[in-house]
Short mmCIF file of C-alpha atoms in Angstrom, two decimals:
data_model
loop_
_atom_site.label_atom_id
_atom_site.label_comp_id
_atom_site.label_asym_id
_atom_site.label_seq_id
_atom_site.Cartn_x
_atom_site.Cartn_y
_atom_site.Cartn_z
CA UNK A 1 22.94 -21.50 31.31
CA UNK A 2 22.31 -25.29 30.78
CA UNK A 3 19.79 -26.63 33.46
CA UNK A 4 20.86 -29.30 35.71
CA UNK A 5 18.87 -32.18 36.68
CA UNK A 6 18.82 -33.61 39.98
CA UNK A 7 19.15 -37.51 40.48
CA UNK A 8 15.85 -37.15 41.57
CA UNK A 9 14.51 -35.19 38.84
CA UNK A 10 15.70 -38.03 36.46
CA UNK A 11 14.36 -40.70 38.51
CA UNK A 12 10.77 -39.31 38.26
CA UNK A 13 10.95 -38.18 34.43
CA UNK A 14 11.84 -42.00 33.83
CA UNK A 15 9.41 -43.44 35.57
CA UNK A 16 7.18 -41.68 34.53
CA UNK A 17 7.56 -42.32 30.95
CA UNK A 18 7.90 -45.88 31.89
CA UNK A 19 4.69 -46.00 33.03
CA UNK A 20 5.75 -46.81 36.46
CA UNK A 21 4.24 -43.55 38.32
CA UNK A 22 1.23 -44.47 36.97
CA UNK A 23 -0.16 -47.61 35.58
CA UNK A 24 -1.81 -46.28 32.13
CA UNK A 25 -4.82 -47.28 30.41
CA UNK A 26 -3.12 -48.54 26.81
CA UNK A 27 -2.77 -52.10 25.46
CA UNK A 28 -0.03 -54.31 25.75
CA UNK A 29 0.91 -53.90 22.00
CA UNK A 30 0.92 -50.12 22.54
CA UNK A 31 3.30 -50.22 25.69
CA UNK A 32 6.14 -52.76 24.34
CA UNK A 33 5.89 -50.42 21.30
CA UNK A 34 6.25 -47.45 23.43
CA UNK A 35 9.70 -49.07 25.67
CA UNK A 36 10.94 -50.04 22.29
CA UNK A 37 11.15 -53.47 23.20
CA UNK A 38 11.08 -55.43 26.67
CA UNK A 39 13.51 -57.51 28.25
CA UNK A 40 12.74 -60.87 27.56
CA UNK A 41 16.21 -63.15 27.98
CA UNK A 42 13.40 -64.35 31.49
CA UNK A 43 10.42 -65.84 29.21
CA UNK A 44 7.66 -64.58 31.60
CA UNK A 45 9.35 -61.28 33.16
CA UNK A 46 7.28 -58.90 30.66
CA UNK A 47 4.43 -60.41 31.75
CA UNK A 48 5.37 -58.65 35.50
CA UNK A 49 6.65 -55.98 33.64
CA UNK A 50 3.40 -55.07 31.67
CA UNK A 51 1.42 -55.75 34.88
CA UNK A 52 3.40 -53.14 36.47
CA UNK A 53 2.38 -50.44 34.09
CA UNK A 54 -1.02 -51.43 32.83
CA UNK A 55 -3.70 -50.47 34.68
CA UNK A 56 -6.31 -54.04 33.50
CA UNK A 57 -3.37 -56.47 32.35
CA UNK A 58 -4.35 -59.65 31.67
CA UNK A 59 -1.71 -62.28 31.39
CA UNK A 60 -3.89 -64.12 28.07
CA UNK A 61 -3.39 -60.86 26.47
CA UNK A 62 0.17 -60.73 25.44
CA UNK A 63 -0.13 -64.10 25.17
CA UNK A 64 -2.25 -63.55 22.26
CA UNK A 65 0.07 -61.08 20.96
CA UNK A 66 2.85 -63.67 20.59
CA UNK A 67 0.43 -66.15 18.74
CA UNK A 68 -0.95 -63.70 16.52
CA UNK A 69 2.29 -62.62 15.08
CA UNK A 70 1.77 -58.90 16.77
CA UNK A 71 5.18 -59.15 18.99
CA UNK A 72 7.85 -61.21 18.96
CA UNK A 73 11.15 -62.36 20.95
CA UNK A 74 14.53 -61.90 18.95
CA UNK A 75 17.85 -61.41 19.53
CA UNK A 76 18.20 -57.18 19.55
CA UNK A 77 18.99 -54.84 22.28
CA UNK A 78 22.45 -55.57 23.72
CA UNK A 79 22.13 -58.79 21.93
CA UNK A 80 19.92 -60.10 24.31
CA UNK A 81 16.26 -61.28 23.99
CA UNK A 82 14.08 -58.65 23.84
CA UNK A 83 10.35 -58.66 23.53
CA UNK A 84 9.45 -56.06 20.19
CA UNK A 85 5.96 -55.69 18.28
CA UNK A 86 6.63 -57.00 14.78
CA UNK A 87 6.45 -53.72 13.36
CA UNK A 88 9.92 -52.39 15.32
CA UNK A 89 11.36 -55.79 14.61
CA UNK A 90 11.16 -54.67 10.78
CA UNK A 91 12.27 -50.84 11.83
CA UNK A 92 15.03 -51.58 14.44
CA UNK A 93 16.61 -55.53 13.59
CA UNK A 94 18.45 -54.19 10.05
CA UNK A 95 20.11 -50.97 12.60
CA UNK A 96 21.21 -53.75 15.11
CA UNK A 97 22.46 -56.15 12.61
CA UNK A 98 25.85 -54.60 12.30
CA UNK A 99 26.36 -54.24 16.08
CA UNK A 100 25.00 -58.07 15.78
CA UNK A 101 27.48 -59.33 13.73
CA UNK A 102 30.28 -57.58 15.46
CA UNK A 103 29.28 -59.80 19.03
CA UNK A 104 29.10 -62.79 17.52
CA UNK A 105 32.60 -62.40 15.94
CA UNK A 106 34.41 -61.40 19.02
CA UNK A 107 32.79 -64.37 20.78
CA UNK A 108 34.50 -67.19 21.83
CA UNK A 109 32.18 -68.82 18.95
CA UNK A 110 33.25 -66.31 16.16
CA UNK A 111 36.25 -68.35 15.07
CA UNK A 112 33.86 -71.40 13.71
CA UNK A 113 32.81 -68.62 10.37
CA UNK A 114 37.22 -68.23 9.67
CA UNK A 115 37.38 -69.16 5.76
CA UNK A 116 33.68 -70.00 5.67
CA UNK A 117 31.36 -69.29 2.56
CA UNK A 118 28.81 -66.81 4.51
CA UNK A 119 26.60 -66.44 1.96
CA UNK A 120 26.27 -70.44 1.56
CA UNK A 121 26.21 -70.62 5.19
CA UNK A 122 23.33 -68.16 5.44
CA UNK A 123 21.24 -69.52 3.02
CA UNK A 124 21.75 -73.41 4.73
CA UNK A 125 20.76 -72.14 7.81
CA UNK A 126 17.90 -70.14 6.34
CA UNK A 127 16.84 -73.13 4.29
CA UNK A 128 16.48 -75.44 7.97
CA UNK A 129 15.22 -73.02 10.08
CA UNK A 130 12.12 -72.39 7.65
CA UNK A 131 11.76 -76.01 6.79
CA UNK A 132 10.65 -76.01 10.79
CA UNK A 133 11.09 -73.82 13.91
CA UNK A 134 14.39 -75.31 15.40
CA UNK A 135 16.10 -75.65 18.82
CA UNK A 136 19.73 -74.16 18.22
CA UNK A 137 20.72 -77.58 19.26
CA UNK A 138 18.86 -78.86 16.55
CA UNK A 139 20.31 -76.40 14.41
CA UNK A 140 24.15 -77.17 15.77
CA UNK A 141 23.67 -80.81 14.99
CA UNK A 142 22.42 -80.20 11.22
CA UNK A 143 25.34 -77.71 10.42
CA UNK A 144 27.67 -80.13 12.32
CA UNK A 145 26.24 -82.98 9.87
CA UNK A 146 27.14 -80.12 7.28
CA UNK A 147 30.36 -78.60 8.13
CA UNK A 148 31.91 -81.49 10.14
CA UNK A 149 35.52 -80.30 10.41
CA UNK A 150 33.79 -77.33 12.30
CA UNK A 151 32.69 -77.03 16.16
CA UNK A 152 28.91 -77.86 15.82
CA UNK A 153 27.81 -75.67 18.97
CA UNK A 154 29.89 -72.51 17.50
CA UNK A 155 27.95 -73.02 13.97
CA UNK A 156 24.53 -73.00 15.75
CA UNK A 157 25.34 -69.88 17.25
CA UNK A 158 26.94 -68.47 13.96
CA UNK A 159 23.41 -69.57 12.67
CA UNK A 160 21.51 -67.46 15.25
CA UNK A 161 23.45 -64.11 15.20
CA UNK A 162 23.93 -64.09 11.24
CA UNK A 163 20.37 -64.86 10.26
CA UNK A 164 17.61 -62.45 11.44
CA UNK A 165 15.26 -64.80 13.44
CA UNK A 166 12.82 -64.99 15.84
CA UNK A 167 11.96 -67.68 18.86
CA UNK A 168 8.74 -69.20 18.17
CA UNK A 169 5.25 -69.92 20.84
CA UNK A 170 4.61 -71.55 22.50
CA UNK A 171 7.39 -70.68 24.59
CA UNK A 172 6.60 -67.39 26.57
CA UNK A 173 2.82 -67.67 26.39
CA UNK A 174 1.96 -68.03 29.96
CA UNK A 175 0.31 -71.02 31.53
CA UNK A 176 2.17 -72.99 28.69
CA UNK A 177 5.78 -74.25 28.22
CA UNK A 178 8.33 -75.06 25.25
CA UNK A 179 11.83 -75.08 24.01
CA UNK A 180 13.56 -72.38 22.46
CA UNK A 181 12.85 -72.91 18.57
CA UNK A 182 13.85 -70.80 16.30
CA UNK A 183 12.70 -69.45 12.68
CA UNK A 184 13.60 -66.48 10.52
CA UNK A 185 11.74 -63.35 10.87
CA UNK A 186 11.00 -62.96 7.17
CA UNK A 187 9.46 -66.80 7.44
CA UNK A 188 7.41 -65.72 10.74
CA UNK A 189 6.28 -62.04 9.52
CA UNK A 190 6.25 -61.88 6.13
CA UNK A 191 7.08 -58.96 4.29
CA UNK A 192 8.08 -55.51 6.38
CA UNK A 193 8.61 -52.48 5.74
CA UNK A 194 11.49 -50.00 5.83
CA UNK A 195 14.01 -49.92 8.29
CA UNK A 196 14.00 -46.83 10.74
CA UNK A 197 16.99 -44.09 10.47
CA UNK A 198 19.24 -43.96 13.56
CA UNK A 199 17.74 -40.93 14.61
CA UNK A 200 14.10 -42.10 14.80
CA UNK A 201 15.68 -44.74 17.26
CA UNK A 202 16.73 -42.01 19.41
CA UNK A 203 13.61 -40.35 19.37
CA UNK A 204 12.02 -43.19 20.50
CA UNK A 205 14.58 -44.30 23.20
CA UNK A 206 14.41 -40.65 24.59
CA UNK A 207 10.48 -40.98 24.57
CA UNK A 208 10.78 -44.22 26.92
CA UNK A 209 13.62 -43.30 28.77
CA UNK A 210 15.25 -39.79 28.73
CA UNK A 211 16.76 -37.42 29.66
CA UNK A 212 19.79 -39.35 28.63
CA UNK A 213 23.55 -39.18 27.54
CA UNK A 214 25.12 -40.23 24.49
CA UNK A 215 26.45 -42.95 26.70
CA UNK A 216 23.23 -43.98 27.84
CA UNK A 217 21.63 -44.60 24.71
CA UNK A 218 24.58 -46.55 23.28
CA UNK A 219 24.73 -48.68 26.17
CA UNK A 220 21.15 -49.53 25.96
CA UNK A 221 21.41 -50.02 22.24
CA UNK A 222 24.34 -51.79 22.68
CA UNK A 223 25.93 -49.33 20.09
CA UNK A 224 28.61 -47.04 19.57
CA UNK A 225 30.02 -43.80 17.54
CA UNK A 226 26.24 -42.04 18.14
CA UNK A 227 27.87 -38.59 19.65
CA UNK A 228 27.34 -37.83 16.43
CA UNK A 229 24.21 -38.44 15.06
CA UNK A 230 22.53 -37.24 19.12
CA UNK A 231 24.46 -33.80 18.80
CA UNK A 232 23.03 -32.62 15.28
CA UNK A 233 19.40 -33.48 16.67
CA UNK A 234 17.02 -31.00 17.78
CA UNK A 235 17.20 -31.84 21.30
CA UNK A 236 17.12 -29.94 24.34
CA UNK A 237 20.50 -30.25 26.63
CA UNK A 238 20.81 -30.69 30.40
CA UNK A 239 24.03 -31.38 32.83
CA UNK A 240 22.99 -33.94 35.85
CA UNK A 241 24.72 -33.79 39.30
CA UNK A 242 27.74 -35.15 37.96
CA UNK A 243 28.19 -33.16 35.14
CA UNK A 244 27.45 -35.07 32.03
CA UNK A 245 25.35 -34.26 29.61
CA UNK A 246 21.98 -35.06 29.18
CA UNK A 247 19.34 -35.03 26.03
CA UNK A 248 15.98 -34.81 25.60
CA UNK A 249 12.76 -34.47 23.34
CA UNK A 250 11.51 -30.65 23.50
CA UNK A 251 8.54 -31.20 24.29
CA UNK A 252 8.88 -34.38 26.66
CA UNK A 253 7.41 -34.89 30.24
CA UNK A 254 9.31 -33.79 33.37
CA UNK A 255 7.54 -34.40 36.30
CA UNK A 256 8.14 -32.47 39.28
CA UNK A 257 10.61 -34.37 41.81
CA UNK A 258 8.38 -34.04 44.78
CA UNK A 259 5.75 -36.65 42.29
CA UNK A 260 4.99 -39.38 44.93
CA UNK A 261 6.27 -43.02 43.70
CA UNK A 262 4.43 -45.59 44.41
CA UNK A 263 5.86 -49.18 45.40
CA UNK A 264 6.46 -51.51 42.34
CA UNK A 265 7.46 -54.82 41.56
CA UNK A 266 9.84 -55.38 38.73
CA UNK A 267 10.71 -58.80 37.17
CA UNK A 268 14.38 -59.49 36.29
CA UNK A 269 16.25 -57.53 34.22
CA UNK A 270 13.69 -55.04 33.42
CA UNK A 271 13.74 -51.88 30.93
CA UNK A 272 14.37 -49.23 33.71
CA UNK A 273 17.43 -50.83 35.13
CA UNK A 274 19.19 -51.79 31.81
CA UNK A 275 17.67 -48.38 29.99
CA UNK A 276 21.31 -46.46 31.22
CA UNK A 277 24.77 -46.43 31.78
CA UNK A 278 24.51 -44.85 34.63
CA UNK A 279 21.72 -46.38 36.46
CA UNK A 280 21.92 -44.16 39.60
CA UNK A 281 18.24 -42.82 38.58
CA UNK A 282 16.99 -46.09 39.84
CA UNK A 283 19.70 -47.39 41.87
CA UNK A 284 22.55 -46.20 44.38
CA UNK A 285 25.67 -47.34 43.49
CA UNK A 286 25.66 -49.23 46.80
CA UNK A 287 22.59 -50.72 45.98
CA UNK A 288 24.38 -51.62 42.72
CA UNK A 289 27.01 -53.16 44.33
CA UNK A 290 24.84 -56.17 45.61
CA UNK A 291 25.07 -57.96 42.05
CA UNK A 292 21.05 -57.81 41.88
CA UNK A 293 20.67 -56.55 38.03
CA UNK A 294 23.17 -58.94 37.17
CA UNK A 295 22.52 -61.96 39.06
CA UNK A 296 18.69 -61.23 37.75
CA UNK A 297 16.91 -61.06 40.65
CA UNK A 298 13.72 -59.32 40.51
CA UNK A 299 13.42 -55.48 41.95
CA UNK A 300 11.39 -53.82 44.62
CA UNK A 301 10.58 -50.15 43.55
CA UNK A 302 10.06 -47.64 47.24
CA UNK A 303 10.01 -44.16 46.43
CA UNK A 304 11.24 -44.70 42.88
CA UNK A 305 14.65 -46.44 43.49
CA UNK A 306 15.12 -49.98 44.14
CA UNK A 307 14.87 -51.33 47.87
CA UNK A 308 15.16 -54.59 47.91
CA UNK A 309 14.33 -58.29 45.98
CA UNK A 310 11.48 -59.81 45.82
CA UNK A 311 10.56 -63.51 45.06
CA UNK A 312 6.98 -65.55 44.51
CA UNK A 313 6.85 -68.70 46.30
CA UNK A 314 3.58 -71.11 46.45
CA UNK A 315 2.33 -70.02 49.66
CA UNK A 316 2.80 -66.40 49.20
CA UNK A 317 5.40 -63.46 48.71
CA UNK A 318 8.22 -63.18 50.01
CA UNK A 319 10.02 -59.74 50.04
CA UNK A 320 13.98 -58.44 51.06
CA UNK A 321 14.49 -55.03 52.12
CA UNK A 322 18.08 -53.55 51.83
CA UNK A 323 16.66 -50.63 54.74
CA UNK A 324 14.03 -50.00 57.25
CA UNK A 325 10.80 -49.17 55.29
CA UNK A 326 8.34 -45.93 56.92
CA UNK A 327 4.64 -47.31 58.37
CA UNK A 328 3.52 -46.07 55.24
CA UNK A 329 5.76 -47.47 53.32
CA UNK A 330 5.49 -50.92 54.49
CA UNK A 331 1.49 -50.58 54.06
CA UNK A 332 2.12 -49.56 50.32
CA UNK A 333 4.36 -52.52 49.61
CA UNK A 334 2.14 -55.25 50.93
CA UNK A 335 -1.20 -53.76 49.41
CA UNK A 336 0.83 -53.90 45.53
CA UNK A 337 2.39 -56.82 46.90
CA UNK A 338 -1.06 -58.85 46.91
CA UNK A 339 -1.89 -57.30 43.95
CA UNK A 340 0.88 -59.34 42.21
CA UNK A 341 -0.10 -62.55 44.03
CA UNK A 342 -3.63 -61.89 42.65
CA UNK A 343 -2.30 -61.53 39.21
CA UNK A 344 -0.02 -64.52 39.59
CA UNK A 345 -2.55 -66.92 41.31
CA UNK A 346 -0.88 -67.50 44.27
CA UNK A 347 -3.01 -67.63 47.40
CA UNK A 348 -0.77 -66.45 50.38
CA UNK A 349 0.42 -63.45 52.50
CA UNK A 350 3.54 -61.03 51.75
CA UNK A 351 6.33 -61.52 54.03
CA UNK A 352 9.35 -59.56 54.78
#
């Protein structure tokens, strides 16, 4: 008989291989590598987000990462900006490509490439982005100069979504500021090696974020037609409280459901509300219903499921509870709550 795993059950397993149970001793390289990728579309979120799970963050650190080359910010996941070490760019940007291309074209910009030369498009938008990093207005007027019987903001999209590329520092490098410019990931990492198979992507989304369904992974991905490819796996199979299927690495962590959560802080859009299609492991569907995950508003974490909004101001921390919080509780969320207005230099107290 296929086990069944309570909401609860799920909602520890994933945070704890988010790292959100327990902030972990790793670097920052080694944890984006591990959540395959951070949401990033927020240029300083993953900076909350890494605090969140490392145990000595240091803001300077990933900062250093995106100079260095290490990580980068692209277009992947969802097509949204995600946060990746350069090495998964290289493994996971050719397996999104399709999915990619496919966006762009049923986008209200996708009519601009209709009896276009791709290939000669390609290689002139190749051509200016590694002449210089460019803004994709910069890039919209240049193909507009170009292609001037064509909508010059639909081209500079065109340009972004059919050209593997990366957003350039110093934007996202905290305590400094810039526009979005763009390059091509060959120009800004050089030579890579071979792209991942579709089922070492589901290993590694499992590993960050299972048990799952099919439907969770391709949602995540931003993918479809996986049922597949997850079925002939060696995976073990669970039901959940409503019946669906779930999939997992053998040999992956469960916790028990009785682990205590501690309160965290999440910036917008983070892994572990986007990581599902059903997000009920994190969130009630009430809770849902508030238009917090897609409005962006940053998460408070009580007990493992999201409790209310929180938001930094320059005089302290200021925090929304959807219900009544225990003694305890309360204590737990204003202890982590100056934590994060240590880590964000703010000098102030945590209100509710």
């Amino acid at each position: 008989m296929t086990e069944k795993l309570t909401t609860r059950a799920l909602n520890r397993a994933t945070l704890h291989r988010q790292f959100l149970l327990d902030r972990v001793d790793r670097s920052a390289c080694d944890v984006v590598e591990h959540l395959v990728g951070m949401q990033a579309q927020e240029p300083f979120s993953p900076y909350y987000g890494l605090w969140s799970r490392i145990g000595s963050f240091q803001a300077d650190e990933l900062g250093s990462l995106l100079l260095d080359r290490r990580v980068v910010r692209a277009s992947l996941h969802r097509a949204t900006i995600h946060l990746v070490t350069a090495a998964d760019h290289a493994r996971f940007e050719p397996l999104m490509r399709p999915f990619l291309h496919r966006r762009f074209a049923s986008s209200p910009f996708g009519f601009v490439t209709d009896g276009l030369d791709v290939d000669e498009f390609t290689a002139a938008v190749t051509a200016l982005l590694e002449e210089k990093p460019r803004t994709r207005r910069e890039i919209s007027d240049l193909l507009g100069s170009r292609w001037p019987d064509r909508d010059a903001t639909a081209l500079g999209y065109a340009g972004s979504f059919l050209v593997p590329s990366v957003q350039v520092p110093p934007r996202a490098v905290w305590g400094r500021s810039g526009a979005a410019a763009w390059t091509t990931a060959a120009h800004w990492l050089g030579p890579v090696g071979p792209a991942a198979t579709i089922e070492e992507f589901v290993r590694r989304y499992l590993a960050a974020f299972g048990p799952a369904s099919v439907k969770d992974v391709q949602t995540w991905a931003g993918m479809s037609r996986l049922k597949p490819v997850v079925e002939a796996m060696d995976l073990r199979v669970f039901t959940d409280e409503r019946g669906r299927t779930l999939y997992d690495l053998p040999d992956a962590p469960r916790p028990d459901p009785d682990t205590p959560a501690p309160a965290r802080f999440l910036p917008e859009f983070d892994n572990v509300l986007l990581g599902h299609d059903d997000r009920t492991r994190v969130i009630s569907d009430e809770d849902y219903r508030r238009g917090i995950i897609i409005g962006g508003k940053p998460t408070l974490l009580v007990d493992g499921f999201v409790h209310g909004t929180w938001k930094i101001a320059r005089d302290g921390l200021d925090v929304e509870v959807f219900r009544p919080l225990t003694r305890a509780q309360q204590a737990d969320v204003r202890a982590e709550g100056a934590r994060l207005l240590a880590f964000a230099g703010v000098v102030g107290d945590v209100r509710f």
